[in-house]
Coordinates of C-alpha atoms in Angstrom, one line a residue:
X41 CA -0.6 -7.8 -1.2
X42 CA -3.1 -5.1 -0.7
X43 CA -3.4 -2.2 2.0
X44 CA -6.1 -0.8 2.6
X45 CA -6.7 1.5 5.5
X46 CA -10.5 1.1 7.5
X47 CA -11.1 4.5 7.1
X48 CA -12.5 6.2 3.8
X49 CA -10.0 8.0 2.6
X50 CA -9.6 8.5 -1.6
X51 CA -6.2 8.8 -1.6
X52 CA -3.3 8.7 -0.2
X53 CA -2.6 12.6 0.1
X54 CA -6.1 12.4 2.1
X55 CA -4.6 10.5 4.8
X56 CA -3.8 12.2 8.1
X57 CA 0.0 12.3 8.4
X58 CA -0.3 9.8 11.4
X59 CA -2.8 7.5 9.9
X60 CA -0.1 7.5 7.3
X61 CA 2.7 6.6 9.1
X62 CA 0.9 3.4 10.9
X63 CA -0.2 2.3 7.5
X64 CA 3.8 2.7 6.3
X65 CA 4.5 0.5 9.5
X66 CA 2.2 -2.0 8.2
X67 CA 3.3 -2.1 5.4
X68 CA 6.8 -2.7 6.8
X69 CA 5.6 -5.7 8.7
X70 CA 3.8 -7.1 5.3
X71 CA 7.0 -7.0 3.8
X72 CA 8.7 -9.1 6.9
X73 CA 6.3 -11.7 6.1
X74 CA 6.6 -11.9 2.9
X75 CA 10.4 -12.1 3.2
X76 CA 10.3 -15.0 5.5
X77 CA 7.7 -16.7 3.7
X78 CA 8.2 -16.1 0.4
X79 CA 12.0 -14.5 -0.3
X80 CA 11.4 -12.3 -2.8
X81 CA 14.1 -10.6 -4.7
X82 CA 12.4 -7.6 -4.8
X83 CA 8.6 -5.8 -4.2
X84 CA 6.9 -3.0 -6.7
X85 CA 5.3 -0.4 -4.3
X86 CA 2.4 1.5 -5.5
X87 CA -0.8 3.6 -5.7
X88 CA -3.0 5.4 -7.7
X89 CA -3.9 8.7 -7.3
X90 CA -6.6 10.3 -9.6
X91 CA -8.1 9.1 -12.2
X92 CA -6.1 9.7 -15.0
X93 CA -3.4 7.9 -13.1
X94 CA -5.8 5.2 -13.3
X95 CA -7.2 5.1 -10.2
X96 CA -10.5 3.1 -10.3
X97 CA -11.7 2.6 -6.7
X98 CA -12.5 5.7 -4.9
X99 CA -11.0 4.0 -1.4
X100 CA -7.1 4.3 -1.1
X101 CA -5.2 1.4 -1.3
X102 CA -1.5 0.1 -2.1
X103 CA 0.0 -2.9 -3.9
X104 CA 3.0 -4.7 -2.6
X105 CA 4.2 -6.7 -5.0
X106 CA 6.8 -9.2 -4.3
X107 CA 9.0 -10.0 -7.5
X108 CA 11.1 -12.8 -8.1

């Protein structure tokens, strides 16, 4: 599951600190879901930042992956 915040920001370390703790709450309530739908063992988390990190889209975003 992607999420992506509606404002342009490139990363994450762009975000203001309370833009970033709404999107943490989202992703919070993605995870519920996911639980209740899915039950998942587990969920990879992540972003990336520059692009040597290998960062390709110039809009923040964050994966959570459920693993099973």
């Amino acid at each position: 599951m992607l999420i992506i915040p509606k404002e342009h920001y490139q990363t994450w370390f762009d975000i203001p600190e309370e833009t970033q703790v709404q999107l943490i709450q989202l992703m919070n309530k993605a995870k519920q879901f996911l639980d209740q739908q899915y039950s998942p063992r587990g969920y990879q988390v992540f972003s990336h930042v520059g692009k040597i990190a290998g960062q390709k889209i110039s809009h923040t975003h964050f994966h959570l992956v459920p693993v099973y």
